[in-house]
CSV table of C-alpha atoms and ligand atoms in Angstrom, one decimal:
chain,number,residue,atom,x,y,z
A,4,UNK,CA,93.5,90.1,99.5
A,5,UNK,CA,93.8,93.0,97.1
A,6,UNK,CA,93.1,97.0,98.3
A,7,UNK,CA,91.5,98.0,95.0
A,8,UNK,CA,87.9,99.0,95.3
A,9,UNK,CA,86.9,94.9,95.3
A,10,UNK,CA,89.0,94.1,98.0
A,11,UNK,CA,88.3,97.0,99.7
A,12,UNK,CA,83.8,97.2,98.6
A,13,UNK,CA,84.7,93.5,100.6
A,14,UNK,CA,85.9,94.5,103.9
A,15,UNK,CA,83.8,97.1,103.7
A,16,UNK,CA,80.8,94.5,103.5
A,17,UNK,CA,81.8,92.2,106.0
A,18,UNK,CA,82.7,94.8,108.6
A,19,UNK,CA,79.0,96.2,108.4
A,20,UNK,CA,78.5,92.2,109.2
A,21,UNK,CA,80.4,92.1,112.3
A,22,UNK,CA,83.5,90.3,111.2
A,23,UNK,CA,87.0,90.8,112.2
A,24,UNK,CA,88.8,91.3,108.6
A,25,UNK,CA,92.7,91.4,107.3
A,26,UNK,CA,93.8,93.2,103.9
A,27,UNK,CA,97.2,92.9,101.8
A,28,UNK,CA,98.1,94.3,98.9
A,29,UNK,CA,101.6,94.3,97.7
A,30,UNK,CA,101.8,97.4,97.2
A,31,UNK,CA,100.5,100.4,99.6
A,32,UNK,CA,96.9,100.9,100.7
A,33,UNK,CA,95.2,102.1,98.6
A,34,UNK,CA,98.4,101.4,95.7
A,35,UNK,CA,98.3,103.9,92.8
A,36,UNK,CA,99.0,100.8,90.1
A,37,UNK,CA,96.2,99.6,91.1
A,38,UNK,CA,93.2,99.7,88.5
A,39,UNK,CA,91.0,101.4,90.9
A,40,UNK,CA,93.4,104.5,91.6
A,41,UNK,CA,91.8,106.8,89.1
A,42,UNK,CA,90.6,110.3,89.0
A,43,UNK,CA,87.4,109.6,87.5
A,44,UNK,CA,85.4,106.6,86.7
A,45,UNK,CA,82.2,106.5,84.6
A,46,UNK,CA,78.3,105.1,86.5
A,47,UNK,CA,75.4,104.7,84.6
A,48,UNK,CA,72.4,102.6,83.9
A,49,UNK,CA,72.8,102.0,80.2
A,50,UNK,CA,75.1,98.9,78.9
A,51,UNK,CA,73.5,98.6,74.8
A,52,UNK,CA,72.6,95.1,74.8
A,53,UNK,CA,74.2,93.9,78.0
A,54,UNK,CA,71.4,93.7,79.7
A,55,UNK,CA,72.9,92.0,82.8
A,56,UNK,CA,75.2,94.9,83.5
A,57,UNK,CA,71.9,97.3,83.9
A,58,UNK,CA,69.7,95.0,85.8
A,59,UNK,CA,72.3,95.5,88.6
A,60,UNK,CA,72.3,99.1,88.3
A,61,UNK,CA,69.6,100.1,90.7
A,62,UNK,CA,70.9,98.3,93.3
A,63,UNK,CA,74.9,99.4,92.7
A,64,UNK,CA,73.3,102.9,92.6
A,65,UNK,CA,71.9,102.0,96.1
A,66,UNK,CA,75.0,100.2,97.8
A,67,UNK,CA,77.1,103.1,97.1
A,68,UNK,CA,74.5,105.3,99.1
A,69,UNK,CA,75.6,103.5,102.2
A,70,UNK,CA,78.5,103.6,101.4
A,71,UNK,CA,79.2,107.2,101.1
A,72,UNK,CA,76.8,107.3,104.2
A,73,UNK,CA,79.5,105.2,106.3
A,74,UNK,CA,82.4,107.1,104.7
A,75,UNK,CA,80.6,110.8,105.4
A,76,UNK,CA,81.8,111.6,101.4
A,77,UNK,CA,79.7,111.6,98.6
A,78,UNK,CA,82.2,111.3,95.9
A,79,UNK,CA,80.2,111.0,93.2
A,80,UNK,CA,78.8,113.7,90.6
A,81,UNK,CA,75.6,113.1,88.7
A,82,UNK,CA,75.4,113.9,84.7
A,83,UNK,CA,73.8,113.6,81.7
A,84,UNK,CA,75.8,110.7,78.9
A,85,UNK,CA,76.1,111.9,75.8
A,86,UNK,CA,76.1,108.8,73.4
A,87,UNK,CA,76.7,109.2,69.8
A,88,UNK,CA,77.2,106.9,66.8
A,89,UNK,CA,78.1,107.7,63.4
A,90,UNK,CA,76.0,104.5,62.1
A,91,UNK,CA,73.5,102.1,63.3
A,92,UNK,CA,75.9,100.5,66.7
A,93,UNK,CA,73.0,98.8,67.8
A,94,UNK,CA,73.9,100.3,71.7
A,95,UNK,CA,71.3,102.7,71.9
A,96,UNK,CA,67.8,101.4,71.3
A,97,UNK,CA,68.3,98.3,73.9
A,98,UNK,CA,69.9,101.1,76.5
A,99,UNK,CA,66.9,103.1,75.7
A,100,UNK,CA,64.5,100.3,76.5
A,101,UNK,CA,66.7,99.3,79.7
A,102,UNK,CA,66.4,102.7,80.9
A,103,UNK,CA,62.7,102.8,80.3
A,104,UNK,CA,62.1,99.5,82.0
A,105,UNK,CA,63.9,101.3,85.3
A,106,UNK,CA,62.3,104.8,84.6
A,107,UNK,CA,65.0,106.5,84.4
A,108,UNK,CA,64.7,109.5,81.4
A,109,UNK,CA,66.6,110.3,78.1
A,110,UNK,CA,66.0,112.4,75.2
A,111,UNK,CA,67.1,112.4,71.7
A,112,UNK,CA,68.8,114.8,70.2
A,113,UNK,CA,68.9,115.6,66.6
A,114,UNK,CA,71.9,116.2,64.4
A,115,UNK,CA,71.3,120.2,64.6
A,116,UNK,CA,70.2,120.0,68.3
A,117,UNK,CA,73.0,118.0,68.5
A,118,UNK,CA,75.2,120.2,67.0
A,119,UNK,CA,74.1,123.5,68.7
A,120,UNK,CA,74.0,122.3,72.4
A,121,UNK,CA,77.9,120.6,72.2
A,122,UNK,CA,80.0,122.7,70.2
A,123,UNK,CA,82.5,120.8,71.5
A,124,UNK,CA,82.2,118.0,69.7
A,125,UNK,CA,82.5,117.4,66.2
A,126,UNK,CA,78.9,116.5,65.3
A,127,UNK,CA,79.6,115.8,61.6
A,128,UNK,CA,78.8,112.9,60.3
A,129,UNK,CA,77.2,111.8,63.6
A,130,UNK,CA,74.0,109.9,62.6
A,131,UNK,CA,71.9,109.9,66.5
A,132,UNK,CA,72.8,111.5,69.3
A,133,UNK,CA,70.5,110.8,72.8
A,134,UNK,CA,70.9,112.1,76.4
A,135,UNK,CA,70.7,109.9,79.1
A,136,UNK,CA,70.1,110.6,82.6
A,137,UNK,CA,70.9,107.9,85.7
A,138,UNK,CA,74.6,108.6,85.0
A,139,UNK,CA,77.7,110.3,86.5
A,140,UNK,CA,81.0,110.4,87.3
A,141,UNK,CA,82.7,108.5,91.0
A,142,UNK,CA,85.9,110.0,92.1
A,143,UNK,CA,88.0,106.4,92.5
A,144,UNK,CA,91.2,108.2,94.4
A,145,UNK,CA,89.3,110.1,96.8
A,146,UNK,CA,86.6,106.8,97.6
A,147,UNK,CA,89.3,104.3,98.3
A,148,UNK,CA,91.6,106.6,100.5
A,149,UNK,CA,88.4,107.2,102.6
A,150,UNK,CA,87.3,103.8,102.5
A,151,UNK,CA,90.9,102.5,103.6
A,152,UNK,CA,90.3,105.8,106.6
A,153,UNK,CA,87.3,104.0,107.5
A,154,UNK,CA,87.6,100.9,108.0
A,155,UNK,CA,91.2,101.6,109.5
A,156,UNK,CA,88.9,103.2,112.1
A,157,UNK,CA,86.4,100.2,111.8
A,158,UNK,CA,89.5,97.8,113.1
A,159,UNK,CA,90.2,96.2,109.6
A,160,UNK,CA,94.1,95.5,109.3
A,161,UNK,CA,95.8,96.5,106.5
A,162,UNK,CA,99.1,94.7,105.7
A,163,UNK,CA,100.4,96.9,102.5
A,164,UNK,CA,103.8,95.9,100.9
A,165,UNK,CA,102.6,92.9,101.6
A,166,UNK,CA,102.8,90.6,98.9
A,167,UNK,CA,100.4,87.2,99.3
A,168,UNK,CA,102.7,84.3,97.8
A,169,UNK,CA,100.5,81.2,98.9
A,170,UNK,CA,96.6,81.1,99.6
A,171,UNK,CA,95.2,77.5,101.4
A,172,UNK,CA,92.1,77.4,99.2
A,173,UNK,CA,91.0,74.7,101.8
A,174,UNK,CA,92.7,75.9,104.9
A,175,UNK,CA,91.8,79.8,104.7
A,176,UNK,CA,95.8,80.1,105.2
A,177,UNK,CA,97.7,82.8,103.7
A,178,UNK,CA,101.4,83.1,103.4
A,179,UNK,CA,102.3,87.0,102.7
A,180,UNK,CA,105.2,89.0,103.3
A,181,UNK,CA,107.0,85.7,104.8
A,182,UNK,CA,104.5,85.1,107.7
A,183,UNK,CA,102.0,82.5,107.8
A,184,UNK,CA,98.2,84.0,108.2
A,185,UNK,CA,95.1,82.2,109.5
A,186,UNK,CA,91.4,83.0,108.8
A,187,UNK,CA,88.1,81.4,108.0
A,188,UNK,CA,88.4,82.6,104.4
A,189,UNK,CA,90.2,84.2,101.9
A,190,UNK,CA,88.6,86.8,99.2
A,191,UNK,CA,90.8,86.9,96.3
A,192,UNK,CA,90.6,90.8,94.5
A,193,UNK,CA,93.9,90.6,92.9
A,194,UNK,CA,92.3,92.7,90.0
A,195,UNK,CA,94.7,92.0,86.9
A,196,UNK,CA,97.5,89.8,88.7
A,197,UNK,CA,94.8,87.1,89.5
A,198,UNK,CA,96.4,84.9,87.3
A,199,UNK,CA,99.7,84.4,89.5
A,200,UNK,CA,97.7,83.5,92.2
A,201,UNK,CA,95.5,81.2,90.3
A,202,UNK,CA,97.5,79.9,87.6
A,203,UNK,CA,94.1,77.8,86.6
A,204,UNK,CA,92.1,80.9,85.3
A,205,UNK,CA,94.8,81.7,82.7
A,206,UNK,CA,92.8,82.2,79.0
A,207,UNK,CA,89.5,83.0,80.9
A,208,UNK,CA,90.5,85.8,83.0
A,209,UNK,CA,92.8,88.0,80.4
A,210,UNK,CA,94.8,91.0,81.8
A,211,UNK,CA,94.1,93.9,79.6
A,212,UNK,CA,96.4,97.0,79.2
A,213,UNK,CA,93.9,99.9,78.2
A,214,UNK,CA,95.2,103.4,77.5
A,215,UNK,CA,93.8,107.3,78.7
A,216,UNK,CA,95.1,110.6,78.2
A,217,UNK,CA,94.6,113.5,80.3
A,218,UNK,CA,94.0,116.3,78.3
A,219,UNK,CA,94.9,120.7,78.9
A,220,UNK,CA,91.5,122.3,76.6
A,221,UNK,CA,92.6,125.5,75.1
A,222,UNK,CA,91.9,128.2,77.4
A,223,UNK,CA,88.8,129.8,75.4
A,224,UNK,CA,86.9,125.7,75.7
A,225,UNK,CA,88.1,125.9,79.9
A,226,UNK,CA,84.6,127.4,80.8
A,227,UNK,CA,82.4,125.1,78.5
A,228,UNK,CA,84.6,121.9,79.7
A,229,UNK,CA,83.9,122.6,83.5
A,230,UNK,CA,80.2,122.0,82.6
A,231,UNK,CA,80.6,119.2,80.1
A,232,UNK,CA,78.5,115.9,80.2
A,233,UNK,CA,80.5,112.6,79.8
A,234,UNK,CA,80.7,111.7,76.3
A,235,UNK,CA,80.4,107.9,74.8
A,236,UNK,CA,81.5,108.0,71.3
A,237,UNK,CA,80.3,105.0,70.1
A,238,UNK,CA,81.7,104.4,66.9
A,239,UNK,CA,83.7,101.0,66.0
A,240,UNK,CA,86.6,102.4,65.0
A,241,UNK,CA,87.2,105.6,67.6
A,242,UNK,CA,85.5,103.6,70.3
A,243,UNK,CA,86.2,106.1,73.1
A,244,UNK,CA,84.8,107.9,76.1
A,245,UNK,CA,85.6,111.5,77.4
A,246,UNK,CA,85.3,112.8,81.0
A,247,UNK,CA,85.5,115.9,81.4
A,248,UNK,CA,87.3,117.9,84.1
A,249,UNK,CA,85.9,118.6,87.6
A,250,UNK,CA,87.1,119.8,90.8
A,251,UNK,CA,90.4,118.1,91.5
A,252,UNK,CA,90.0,116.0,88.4
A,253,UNK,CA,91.1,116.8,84.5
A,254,UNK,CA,89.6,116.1,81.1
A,255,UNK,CA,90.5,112.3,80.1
A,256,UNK,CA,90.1,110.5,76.8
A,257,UNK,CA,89.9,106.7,77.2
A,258,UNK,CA,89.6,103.6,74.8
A,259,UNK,CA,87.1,100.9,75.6
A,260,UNK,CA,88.1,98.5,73.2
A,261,UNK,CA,89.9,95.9,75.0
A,262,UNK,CA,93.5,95.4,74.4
A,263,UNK,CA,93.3,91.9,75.9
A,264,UNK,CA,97.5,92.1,76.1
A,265,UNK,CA,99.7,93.5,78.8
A,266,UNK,CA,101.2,92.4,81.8
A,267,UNK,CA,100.1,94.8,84.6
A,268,UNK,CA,103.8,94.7,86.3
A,269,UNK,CA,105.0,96.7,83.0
A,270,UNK,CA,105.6,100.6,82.8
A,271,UNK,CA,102.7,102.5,83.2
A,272,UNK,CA,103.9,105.1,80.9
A,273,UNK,CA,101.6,104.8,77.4
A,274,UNK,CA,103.7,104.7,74.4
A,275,UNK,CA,103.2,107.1,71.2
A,276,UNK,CA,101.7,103.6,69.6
A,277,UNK,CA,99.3,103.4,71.8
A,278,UNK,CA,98.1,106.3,72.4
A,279,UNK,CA,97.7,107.0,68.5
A,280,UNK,CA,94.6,105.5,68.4
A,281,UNK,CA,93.1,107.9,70.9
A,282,UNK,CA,94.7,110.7,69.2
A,283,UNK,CA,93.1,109.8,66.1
A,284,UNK,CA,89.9,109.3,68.0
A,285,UNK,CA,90.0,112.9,69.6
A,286,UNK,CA,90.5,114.4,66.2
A,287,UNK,CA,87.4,113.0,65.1
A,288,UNK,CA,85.6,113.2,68.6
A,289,UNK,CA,86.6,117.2,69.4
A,290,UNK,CA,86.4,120.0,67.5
A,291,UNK,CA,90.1,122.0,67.5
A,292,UNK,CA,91.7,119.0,69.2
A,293,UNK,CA,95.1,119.7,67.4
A,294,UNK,CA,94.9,123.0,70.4
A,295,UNK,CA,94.6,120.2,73.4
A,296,UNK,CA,97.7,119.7,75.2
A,297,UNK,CA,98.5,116.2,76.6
A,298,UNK,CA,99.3,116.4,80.1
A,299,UNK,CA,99.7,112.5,80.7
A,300,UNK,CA,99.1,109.2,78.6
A,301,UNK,CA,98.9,106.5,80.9
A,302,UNK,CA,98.3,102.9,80.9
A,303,UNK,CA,96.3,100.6,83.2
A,304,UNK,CA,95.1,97.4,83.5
A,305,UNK,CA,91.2,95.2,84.3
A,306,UNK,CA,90.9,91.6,83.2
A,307,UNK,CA,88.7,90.5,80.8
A,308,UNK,CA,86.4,87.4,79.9
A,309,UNK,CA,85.2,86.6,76.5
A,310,UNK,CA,82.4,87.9,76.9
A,311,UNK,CA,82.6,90.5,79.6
A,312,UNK,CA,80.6,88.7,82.8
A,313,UNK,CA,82.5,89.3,85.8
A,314,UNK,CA,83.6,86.2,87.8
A,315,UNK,CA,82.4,85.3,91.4
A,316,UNK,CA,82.9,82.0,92.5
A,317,UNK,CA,84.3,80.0,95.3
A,318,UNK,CA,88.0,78.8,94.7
A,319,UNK,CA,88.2,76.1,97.0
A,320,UNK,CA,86.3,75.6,100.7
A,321,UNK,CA,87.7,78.2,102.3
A,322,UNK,CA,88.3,80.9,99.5
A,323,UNK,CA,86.2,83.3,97.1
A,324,UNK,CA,87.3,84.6,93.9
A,325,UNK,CA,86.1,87.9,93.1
A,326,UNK,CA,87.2,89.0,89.7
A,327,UNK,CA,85.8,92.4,88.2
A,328,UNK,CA,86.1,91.4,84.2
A,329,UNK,CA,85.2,94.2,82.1
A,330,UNK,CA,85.5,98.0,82.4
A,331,UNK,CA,82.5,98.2,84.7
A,332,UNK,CA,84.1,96.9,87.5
A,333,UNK,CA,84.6,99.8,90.0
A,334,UNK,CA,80.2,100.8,89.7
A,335,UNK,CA,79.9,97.7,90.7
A,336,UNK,CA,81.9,96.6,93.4
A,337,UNK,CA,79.9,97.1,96.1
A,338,UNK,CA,77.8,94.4,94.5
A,339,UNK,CA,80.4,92.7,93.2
A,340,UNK,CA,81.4,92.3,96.8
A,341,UNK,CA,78.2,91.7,98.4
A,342,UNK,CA,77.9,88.6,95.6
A,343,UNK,CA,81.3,87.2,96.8
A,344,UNK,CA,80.5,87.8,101.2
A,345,UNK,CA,77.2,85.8,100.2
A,346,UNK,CA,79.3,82.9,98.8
A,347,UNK,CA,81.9,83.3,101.9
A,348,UNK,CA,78.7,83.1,104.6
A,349,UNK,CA,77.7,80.2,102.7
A,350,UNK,CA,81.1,78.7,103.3
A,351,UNK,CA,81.9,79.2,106.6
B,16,FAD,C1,91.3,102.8,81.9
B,16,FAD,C2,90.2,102.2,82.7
B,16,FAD,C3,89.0,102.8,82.7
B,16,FAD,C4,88.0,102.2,83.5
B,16,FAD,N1,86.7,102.8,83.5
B,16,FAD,C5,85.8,102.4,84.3
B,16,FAD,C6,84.5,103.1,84.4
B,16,FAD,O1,84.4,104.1,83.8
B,16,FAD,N2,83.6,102.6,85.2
B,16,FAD,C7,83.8,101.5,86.0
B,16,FAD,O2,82.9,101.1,86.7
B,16,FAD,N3,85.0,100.8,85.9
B,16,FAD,C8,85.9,101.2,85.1
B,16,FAD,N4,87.1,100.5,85.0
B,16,FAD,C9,87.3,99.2,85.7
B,16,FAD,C10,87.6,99.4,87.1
B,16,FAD,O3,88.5,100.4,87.4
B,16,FAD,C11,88.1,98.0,87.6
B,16,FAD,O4,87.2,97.0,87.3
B,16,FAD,C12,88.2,98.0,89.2
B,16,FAD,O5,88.9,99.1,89.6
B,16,FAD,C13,88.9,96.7,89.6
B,16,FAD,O6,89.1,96.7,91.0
B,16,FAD,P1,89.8,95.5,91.7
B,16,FAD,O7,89.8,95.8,93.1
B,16,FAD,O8,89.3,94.3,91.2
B,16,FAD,O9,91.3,95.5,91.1
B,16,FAD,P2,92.5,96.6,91.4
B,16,FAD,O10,92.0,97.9,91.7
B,16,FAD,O11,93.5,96.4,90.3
B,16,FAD,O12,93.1,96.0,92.8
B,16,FAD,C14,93.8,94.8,92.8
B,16,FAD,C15,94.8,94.9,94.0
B,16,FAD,O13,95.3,93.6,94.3
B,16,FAD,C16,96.7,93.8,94.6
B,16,FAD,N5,97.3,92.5,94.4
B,16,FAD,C17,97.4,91.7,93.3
B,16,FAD,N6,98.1,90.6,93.5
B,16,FAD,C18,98.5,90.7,94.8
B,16,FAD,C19,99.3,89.8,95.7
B,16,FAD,N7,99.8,88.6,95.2
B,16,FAD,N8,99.5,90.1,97.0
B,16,FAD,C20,99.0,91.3,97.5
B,16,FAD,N9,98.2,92.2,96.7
B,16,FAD,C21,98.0,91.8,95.4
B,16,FAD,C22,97.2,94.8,93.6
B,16,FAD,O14,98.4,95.4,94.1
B,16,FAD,C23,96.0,95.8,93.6
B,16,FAD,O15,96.1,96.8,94.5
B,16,FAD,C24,88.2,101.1,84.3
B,16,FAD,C25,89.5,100.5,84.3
B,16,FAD,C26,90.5,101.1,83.6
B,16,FAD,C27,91.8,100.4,83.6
């Protein structure tokens, strides 16, 4: 249950395996509230001390090969990161060592260097800059509508509207929509609703309303946008990340702070409060920002644990939870899903 990219990274997984799979969503497939309807999300192999998060990278790197392989649409653009810090954040020597345990490059870039190669940016004050390679930018939107075309054409049955109200955790039942449905097992990828369908991972699994704004350059910065890196500002306070525009996509701001607050059935619509923050971050992040133009400030949701390890585990005999808790969750889906069809096959 579920059509975001877990849900989906799941039927995806167990079709290749030969089984016969069912997917509801309450809304439609794929369902643009969902955290995994998106124009752009961020992929890369450095996580600053999280070390767990970049030991999975080569292999999330190589799941989503098949998958774009069995989709026929590589929706992902490779890029240089561009992480900066304006004092010691202690993220970038341990993503440096990560990325030189997996051999993947970087290079440093000194204030001036720094300064001359990203005019967009405002580089004062910045303390270390580095490049990093092994990173890019997935197109969410375009993967799940040709995920849902495929495996539409794979047989998988997609019940949208379809809300799921009651899940046998030891019966593989599911009532959904008012019908009673019966299967061997039920993967649960209810994203940031989990909690009213499993009222027992209330506290651990917090719903977390994060805010983005999509951003209009000033026409003269257009040209030098289209060929900007993504950008990790990693100071405490301005904590954001920029991606910038692409075919079909437009320059977004984002906070990764968690807000660890929100219910994801309220308006989508970011208020001025919230959105200040980012504002105040783009100030300090871009050079000329007061001549951006806001085109949208929107709010969506990912759960969060305490400490940002994502949760895979069974949830009775005949049912998997599979719960994406940080905002890495859509890189690693594939894997996340691969994880959680494991734990069904050892089940059934
Ligand atoms: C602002 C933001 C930025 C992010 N940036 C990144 C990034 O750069 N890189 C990255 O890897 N990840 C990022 N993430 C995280 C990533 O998008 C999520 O972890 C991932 O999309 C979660 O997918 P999901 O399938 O678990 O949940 P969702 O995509 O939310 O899907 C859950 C689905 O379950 C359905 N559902 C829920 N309850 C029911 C029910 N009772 N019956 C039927 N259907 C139900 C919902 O309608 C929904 O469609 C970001 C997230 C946000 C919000």
């Amino acid at each position: 249950m579920g059509g975001g990219i877990n849900g989906l990274a799941s039927a995806w997984t167990l079709v290749r395996k030969g089984y016969r799979v069912s997917l509801f969503d309450q809304g439609p497939i794929p369902n643009p509230v969902a955290s995994s309807f998106d124009e752009h999300r961020i992929t890369r192999h450095a996580y600053g001390p999280m070390h767990a998060y970049a030991e999975r990278m080569p292999q999330a790197f190589a799941l989503w090969d098949q998958l774009f392989d069995d989709i026929g649409a590589r929706h992902l653009e490779a890029m240089p990161m561009i992480a900066f810090e304006r004092e010691d954040t202690g993220w970038i020597g341990p993503s440096l060592d990560d990325l030189g345990a997996m051999g993947v490059g970087w290079r440093e870039l000194d204030p001036a260097q720094f300064s001359a190669e990203h005019p967009l940016i405002r580089t004062d004050g910045v303390t270390r800059a580095v490049e990093l390679s092994g990173s890019g930018m997935l197109f969410p939107s375009r993967i799940v509508t040709d995920l849902v075309v495929h495996l539409a054409a794979q047989g998988v049955r997609f019940y949208p509207h379809t809300k799921v109200e009651e899940i046998g955790f030891e019966t593989g039942r599911v009532r959904a929509g008012g019908m009673v449905h019966v299967g061997d097992h039920v993967i649960i990828a209810a994203g940031a609703w989990v909690n009213n369908l499993l009222p027992d991972t209330t506290g651990e699994l917090v719903p977390s309303r994060q805010t983005v704004v999509f951003l209009a350059p000033p026409p003269e910065l257009a040209a030098l946008w289209s060929r900007a890196p993504i950008y990790l500002d990693l100071d405490a306070e301005t904590g954001t990340y920029v991606l910038p525009p692409r075919p079909g996509t437009r320059l977004k701001i984002g906070d990764h702070r968690f807000s660890r607050t929100g219910d994801p059935d309220a308006p989508r619509i970011a208020s001025e409060d919230e959105v200040a923050n980012l504002i105040k971050a783009g100030h300090l992040a871009f050079t000329d920002f007061e001549r951006y133009t806001v085109l949208e400030r929107k709010a969506c949701y990912y759960t969060v644990t305490e400490d940002e390890h994502f949760v895979i585990r069974p949830a009775g005999s005949r049912a998997t939870l599979l719960s994406a808790c940080s905002g890495h969750g859509f890189k690693l889906a594939p894997q996340s899903a691969a994880e959680a069809v494991a734990l069904v096959e050892r089940a059934l």
